[in-house]
Coordinates of C-alpha atoms in Angstrom, one line a residue:
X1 CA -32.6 21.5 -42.5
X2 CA -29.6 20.6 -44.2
X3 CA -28.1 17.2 -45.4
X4 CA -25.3 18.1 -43.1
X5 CA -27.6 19.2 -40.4
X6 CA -29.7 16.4 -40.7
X7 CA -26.9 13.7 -40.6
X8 CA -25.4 15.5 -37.2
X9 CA -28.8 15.3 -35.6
X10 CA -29.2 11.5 -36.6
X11 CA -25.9 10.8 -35.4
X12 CA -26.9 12.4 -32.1
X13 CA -29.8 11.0 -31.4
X14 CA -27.8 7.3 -32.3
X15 CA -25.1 8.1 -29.8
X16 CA -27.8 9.3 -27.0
X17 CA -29.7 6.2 -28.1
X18 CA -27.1 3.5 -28.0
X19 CA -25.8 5.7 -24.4
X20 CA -28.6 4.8 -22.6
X21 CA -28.8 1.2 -23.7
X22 CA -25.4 0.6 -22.1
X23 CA -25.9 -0.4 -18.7
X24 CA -24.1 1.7 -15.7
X25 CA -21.5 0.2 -13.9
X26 CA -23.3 -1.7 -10.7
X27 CA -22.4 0.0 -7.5
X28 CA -21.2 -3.2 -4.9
X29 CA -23.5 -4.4 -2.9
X30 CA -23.2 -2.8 0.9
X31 CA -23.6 -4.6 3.8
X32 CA -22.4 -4.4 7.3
X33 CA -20.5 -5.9 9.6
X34 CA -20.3 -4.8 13.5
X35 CA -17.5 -6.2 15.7
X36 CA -16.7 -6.3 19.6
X37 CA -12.9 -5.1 19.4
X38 CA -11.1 -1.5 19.9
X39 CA -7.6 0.2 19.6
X40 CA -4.6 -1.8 17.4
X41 CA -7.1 -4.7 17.2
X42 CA -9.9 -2.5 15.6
X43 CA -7.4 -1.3 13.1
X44 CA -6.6 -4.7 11.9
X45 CA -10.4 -5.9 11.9
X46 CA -10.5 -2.4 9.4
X47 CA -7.2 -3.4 7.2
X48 CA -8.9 -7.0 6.6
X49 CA -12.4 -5.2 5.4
X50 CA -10.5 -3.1 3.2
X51 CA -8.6 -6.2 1.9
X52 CA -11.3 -8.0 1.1
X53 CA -12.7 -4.9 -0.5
X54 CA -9.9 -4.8 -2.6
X55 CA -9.8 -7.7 -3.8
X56 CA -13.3 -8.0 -5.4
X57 CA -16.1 -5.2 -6.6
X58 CA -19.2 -7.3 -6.5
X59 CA -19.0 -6.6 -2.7
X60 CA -18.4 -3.6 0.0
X61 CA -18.1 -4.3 3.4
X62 CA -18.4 -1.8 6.2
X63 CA -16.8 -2.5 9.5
X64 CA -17.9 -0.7 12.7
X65 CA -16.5 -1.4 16.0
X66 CA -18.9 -1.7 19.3
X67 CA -15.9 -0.7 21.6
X68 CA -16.7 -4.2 23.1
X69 CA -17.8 -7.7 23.2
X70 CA -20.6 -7.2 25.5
X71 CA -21.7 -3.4 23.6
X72 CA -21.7 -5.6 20.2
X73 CA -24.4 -7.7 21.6
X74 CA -26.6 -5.6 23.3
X75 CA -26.1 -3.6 20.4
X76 CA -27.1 -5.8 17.9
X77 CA -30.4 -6.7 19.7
X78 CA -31.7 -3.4 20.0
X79 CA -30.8 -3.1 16.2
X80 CA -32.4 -6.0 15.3
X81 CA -36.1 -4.7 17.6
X82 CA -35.5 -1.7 15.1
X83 CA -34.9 -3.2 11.9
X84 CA -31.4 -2.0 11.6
X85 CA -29.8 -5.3 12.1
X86 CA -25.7 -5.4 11.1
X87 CA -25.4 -8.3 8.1
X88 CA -23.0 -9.7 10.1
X89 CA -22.0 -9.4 13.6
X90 CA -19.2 -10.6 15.7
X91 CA -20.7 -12.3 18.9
X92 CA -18.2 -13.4 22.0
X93 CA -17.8 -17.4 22.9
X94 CA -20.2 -16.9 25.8
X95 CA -23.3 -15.2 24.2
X96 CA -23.5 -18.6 21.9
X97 CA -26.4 -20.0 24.1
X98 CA -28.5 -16.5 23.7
X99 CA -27.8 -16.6 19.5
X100 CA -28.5 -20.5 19.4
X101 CA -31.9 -19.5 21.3
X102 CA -33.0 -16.4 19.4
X103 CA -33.2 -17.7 16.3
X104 CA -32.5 -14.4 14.7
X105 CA -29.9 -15.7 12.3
X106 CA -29.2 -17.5 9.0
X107 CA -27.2 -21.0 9.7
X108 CA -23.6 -19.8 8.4
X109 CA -23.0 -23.4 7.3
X110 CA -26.6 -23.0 4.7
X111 CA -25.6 -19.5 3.8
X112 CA -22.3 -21.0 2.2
X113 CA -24.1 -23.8 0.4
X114 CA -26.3 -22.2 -0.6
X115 CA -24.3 -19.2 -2.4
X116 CA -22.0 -22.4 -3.8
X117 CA -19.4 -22.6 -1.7
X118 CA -17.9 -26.0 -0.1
X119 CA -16.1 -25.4 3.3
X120 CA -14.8 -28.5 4.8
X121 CA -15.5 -27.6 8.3
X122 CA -13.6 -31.0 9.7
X123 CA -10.5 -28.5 8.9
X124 CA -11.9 -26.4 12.0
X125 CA -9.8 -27.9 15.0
X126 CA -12.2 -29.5 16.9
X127 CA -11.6 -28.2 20.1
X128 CA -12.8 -24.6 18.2
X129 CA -15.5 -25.7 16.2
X130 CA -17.7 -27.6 18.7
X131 CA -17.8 -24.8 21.0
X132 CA -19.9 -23.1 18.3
X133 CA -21.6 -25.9 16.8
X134 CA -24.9 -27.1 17.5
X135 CA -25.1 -30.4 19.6
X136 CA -25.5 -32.2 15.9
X137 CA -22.0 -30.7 15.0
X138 CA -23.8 -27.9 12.9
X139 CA -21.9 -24.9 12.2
X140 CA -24.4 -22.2 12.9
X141 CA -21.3 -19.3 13.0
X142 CA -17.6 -19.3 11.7
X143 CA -15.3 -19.1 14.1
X144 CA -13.0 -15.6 13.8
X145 CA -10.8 -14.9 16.4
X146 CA -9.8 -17.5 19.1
X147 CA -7.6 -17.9 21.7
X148 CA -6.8 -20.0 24.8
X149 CA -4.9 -19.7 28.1
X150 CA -1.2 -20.3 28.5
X151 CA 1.4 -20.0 31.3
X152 CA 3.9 -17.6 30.5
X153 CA 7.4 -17.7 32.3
X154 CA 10.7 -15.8 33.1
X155 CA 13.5 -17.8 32.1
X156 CA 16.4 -16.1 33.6
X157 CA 14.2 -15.9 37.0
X158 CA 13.6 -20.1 36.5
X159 CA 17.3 -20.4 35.8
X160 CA 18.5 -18.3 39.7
X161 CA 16.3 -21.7 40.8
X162 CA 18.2 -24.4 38.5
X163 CA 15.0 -24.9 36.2
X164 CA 15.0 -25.0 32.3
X165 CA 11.3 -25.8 31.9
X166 CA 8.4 -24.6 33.4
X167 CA 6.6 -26.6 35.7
X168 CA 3.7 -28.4 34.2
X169 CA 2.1 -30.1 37.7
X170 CA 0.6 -27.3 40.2
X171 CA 2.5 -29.3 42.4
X172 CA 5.7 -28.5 41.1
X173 CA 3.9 -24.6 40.8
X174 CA 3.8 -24.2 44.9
X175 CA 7.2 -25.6 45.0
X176 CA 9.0 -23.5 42.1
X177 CA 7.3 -20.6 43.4
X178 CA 8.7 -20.9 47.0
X179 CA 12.2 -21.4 45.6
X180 CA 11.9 -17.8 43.9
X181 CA 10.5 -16.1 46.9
X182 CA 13.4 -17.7 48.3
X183 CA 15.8 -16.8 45.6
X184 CA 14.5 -12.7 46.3
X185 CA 11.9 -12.6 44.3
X186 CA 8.9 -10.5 45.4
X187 CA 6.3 -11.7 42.8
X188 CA 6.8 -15.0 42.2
X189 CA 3.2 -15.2 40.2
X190 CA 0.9 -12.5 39.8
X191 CA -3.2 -13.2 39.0
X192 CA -6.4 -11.0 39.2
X193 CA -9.3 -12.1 40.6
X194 CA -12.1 -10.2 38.7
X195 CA -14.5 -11.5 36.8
X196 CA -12.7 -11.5 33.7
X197 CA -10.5 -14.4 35.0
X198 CA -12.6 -16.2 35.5
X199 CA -12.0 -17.6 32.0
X200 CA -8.1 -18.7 32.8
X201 CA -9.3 -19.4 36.5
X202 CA -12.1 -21.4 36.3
X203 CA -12.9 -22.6 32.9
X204 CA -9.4 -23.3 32.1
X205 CA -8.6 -25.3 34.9
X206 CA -12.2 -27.3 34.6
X207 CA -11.6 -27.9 31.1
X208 CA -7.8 -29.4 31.1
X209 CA -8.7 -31.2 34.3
X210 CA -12.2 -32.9 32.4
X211 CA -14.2 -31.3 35.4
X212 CA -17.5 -29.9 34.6
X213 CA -18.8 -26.2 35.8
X214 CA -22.3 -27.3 35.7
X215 CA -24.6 -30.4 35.1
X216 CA -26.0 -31.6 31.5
X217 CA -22.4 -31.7 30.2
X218 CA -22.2 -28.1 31.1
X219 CA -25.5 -26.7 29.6
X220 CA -25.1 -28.6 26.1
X221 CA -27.3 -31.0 26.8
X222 CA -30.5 -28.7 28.8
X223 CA -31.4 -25.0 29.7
X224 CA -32.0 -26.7 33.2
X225 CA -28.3 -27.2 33.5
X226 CA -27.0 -25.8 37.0
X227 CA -23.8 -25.0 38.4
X228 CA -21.3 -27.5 40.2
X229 CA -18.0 -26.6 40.3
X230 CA -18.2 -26.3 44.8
X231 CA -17.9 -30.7 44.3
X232 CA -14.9 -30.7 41.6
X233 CA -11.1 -30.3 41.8
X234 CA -11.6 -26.8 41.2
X235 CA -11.9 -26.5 45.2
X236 CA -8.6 -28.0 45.6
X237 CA -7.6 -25.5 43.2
X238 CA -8.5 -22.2 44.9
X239 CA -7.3 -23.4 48.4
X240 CA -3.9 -23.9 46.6
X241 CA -4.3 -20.0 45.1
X242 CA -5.8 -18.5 48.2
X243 CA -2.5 -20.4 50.4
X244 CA 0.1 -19.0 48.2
X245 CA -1.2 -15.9 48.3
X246 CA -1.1 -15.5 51.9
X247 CA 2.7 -16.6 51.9
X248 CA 3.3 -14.0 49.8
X249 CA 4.3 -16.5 46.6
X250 CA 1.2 -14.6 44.7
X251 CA 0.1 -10.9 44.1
X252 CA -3.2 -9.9 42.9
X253 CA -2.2 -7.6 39.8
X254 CA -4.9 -5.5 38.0
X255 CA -5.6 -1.9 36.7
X256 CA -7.3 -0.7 39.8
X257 CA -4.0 -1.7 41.6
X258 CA -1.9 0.3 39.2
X259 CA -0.2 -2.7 37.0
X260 CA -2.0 -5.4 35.1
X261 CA -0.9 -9.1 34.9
X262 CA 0.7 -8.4 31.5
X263 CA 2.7 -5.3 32.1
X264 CA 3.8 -6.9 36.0
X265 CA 5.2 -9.4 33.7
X266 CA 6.5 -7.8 30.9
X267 CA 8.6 -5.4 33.4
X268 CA 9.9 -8.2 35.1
X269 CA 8.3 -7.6 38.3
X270 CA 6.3 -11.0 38.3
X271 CA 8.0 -14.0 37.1
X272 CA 4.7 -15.9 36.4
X273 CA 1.2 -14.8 35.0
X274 CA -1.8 -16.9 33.2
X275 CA -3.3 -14.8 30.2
X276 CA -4.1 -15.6 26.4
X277 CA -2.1 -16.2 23.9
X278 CA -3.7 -13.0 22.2
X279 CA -1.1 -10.8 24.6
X280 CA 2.1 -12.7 23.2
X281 CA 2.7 -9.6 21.1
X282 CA 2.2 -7.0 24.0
X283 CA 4.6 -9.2 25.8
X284 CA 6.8 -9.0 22.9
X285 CA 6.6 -5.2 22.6
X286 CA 6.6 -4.3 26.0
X287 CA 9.1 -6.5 27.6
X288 CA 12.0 -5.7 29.4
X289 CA 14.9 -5.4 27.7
X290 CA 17.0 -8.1 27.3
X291 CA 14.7 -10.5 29.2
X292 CA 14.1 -14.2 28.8
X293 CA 10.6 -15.5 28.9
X294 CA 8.3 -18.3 27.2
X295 CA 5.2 -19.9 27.2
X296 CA 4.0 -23.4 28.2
X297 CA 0.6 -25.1 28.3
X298 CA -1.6 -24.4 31.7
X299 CA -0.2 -27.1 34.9
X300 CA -2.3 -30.1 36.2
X301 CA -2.6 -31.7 39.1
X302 CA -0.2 -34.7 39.4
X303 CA -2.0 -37.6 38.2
X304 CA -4.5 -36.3 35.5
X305 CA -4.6 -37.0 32.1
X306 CA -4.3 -34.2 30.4
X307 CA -7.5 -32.7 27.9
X308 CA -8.1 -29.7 25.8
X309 CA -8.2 -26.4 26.7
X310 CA -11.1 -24.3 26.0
X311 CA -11.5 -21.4 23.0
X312 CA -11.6 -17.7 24.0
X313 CA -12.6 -14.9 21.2
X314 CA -15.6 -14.9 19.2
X315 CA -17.5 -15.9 16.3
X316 CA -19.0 -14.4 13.4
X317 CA -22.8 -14.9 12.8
X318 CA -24.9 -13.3 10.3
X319 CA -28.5 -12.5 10.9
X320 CA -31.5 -13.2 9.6
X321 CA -34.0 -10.2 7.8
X322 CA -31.3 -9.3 5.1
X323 CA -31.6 -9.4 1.3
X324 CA -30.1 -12.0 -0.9
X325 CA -27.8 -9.8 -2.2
X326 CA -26.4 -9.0 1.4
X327 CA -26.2 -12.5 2.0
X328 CA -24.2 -13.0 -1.0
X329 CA -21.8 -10.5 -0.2
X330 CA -21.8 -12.1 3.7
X331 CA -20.9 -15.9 2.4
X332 CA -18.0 -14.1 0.0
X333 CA -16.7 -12.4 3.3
X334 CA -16.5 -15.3 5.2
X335 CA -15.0 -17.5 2.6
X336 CA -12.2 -14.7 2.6
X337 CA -11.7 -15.2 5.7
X338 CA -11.7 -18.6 5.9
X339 CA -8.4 -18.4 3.3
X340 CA -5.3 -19.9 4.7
X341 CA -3.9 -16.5 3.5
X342 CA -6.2 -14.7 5.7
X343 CA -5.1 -16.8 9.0
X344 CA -1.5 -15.6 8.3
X345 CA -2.7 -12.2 8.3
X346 CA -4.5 -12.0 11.3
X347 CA -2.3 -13.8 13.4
X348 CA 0.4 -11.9 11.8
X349 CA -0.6 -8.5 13.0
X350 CA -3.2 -10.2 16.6
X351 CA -2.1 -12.5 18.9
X352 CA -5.0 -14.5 17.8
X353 CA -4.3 -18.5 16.5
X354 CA -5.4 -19.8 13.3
X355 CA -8.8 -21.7 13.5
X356 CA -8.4 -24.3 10.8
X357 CA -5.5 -26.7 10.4
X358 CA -5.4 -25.6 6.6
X359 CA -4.8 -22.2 8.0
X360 CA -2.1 -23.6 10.4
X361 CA -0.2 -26.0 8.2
X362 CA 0.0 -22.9 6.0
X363 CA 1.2 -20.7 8.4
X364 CA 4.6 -23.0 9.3
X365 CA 4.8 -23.5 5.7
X366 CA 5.6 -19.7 5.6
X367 CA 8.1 -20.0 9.0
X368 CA 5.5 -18.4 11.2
X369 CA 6.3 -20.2 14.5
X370 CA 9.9 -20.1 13.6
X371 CA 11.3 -17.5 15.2
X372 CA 10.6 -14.7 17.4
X373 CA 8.1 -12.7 18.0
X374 CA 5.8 -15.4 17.0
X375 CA 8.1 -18.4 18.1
X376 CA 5.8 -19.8 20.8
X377 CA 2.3 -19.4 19.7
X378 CA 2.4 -23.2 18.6
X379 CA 1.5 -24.2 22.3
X380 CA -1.3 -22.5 22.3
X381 CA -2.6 -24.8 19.1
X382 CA -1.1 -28.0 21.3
X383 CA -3.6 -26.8 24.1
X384 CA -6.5 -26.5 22.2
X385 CA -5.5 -30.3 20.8
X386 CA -4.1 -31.8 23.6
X387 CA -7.1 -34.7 23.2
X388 CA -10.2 -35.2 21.5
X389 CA -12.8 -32.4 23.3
X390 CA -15.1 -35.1 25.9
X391 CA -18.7 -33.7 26.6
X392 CA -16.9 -31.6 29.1
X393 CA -14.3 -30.2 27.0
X394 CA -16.1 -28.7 23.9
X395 CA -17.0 -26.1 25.5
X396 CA -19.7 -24.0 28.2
X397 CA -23.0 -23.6 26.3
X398 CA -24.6 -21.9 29.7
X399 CA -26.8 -18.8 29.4
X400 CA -26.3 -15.3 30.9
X401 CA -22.9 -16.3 31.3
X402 CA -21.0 -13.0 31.5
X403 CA -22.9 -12.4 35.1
X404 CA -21.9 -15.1 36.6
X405 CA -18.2 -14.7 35.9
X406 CA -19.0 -11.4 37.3
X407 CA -20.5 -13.4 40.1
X408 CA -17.2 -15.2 40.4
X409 CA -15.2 -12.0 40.8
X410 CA -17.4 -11.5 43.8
X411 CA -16.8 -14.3 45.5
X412 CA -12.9 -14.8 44.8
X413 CA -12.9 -11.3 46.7
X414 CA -15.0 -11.8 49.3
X415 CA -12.5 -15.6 49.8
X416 CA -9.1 -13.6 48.9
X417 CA -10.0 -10.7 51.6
X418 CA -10.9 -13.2 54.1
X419 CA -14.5 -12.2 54.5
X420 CA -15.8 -15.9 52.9
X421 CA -14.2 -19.4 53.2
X422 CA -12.9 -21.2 50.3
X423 CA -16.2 -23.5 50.4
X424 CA -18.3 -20.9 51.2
X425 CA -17.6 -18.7 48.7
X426 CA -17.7 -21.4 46.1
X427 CA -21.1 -22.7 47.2
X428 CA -22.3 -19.3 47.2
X429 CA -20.9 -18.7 43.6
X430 CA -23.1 -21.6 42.7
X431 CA -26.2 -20.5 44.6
X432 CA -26.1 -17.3 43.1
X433 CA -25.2 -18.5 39.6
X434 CA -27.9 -20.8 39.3
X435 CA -30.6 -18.2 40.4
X436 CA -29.3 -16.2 37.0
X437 CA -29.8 -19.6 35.2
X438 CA -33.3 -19.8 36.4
X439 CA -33.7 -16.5 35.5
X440 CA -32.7 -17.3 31.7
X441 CA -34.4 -20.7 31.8
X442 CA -37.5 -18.7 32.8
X443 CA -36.6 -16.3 29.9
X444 CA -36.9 -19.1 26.8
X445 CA -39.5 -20.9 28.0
X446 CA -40.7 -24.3 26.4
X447 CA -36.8 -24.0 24.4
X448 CA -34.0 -26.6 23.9
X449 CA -30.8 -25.6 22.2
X450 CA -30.2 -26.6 18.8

């Protein structure tokens, strides 16, 4: 072999050599992430992945919707039975109980300490973070997207009846709606009665009224918790409903029926609904042209000292039987998320409220709540903060929670159509309600919640 030859075989064998003691370029760590919402709401959960994505490479993570809230979770446990567990799953405000109690996750508050990263979580607005903390104030999930109940109003339909301001007693509700029936107006209020509403129905009303749905401070406080809300102001509350309704000053609205709440609104042929803030921006979008309309906080009864309203949405909790690697990437997501940048961003493009008061502050730093289509949204924040959440208002921490709102469609049928009483139907809302809770108590035998 040549000198030549030699020396290009040498230099070869160097370059092969020093090739394979360079390391590769890591591939970012996978992990997953399964949520509860679908259509324009889907495709901004899929924009913020691919923002965080982009704005790191230690971490990738891959978002797939459920279709819904209720899919995610059953979902998610059949996943789990298999070993196929999500890293990080999005879990509705009423399947917190069921989490707290299967103890198939990691405490979201240790997974952020312990991957060195110090959230303050006193910047969570109370009224948010208690519904998913533990009865110790432990934040066992972040809190993602969240929501509360507002009354939404026509403004040029108020102003045929000389009002500039909605009414804010349910006494002043009967009255105002009279005067538009009055005025010509065939739907002075639209509602729905399934048992959907029974969030803005029901928990709504309990909450800003300080009335409990059920005993041990609404489950917080025992699994043996059982229902009550046939002995509190809620009563009062139905009868006033069911009265309108049958002189014509309410119309049940849904789907079934051909309109929802929102578009009876938005078209102008209701002049009052109850819905979450998260449909501002279909309102927005879908409103009749050149129409007036605003929100105000949920009405009281004359005489009661006003409390917080409750959260809607869901919160993020991340599971147990993952590597550390996951969980690394899991505490970086959430971190993003908890950015004050983020909350802009996702209120920006949802009708979902900032969860943090960093978040918040930033957000009419930037002119959010200035102007519309967002002008507005700010009451929904008031609500959630109207006072410090009692052992009533932080929240419902009762299990199997979804039937018995289905439960309370039943019954607000069977009392709308005539077929049940006001009382009766109640008390039979709470008789079969607490057979479901006897049927989860009997489920988690021995258990207390965290």
């Amino acid at each position: 072999m040549t000198i030549i030859k030699r020396g290009l075989t040498a230099l070869a064998a160097g370059a092969l050599s020093t090739a394979l003691a360079v390391p590769a370029f890591a591939e970012p760590v996978k992990f997953d992430f399964w949520f509860g919402l679908s259509g324009d709401l889907a495709r901004v959960v899929d924009t913020l992945c691919k923002n965080f994505n982009a704005s790191q490479s230690d971490y990738e993570v891959v978002c797939t919707s459920q279709g819904n809230y209720d899919a995610t979770l059953q979902n998610t446990i059949a996943a789990f039975r298999a070993g196929k567990q999500p890293t990080v799953v999005q879990v509705y405000d009423v399947g917190t109980a069921t989490m707290m109690l299967s103890g198939a996750y990691k405490p979201a508050d240790k997974l952020m300490e312990e991957n060195g990263y110090k959230i303050d979580y006193s910047d969570y607005f109370p009224g948010i973070a208690r519904y998913y903390a533990t009865s110790k104030g432990e934040m066992l999930s972040f809190p993602f997207n969240s929501s509360t109940a507002l009354m939404y109003w026509n403004k040029d339909a108020f102003a045929k009846i000389g009002k500039t301001e909605a009414p804010k007693t349910w006494e002043d509700v009967g009255a105002d709606l009279k005067a538009l029936k009055d005025a010509g107006y065939d739907c002075p209020m639209a509602i729905n009665i399934s048992g959907n509403e029974s969030w803005q129905l029901m928990e709504q009303f309990s909450a800003i009224h300080n009335q409990p749905i059920a005993t041990k401070n609404n489950g917080y406080d025992g699994l043996d918790a059982r229902l009550e809300m046939n002995k509190t102001k809620f009563v009062q509350y139905v009868t006033d409903l069911k009265k309108w309704y049958d002189d014509g000053l309410i119309k049940i609205k849904s789907k079934d029926l051909g309109q929802d709440m929102v578009q009876a609104f938005a078209t102008g042929t209701c002049q009052v609904i109850m819905t979450s803030v998260g449909d501002h921006g279909t309102v927005g979008k879908t409103q009749k042209e050149g129409m007036n309309w605003d929100v105000a906080e949920l009405p009281v009864y004359a005489g009661t000292e006003r409390k917080n309203s409750l959260v809607g949405g869901a919160s993020l909790w991340v599971l147990s039987g993952k590597s550390e690697a996951e969980y690394k990437g899991a505490a970086a997501f959430l971190n993003f998320i908890h950015d004050p940048k983020t909350a802009l961003f996702w209120s920006t493009n949802t009708g979902y409220i900032p969860v943090t008061k960093s978040g918040f502050e930033y957000m009419k730093a930037n002119g959010f709540y200035d102007k519309a289509p967002y002008k507005g949204r700010e009451v929904a924040i008031a609500s959630l903060t109207a006072s410090e959440p009692t052992e009533i208002t932080r929240g419902i921490r009762l299990g199997n929670f979804t039937q018995i709102r289905a439960e309370f469609g039943t019954q607000m049928q069977a009392i709308f159509a005539n077929k049940e009483s006001v009382q009766d139907g109640i008390d039979a809302l709470v008789k079969n309600g607490d057979a479901i809770l006897d049927r989860f108590q009997q489920t988690y035998p021995n258990k207390t919640l965290p």
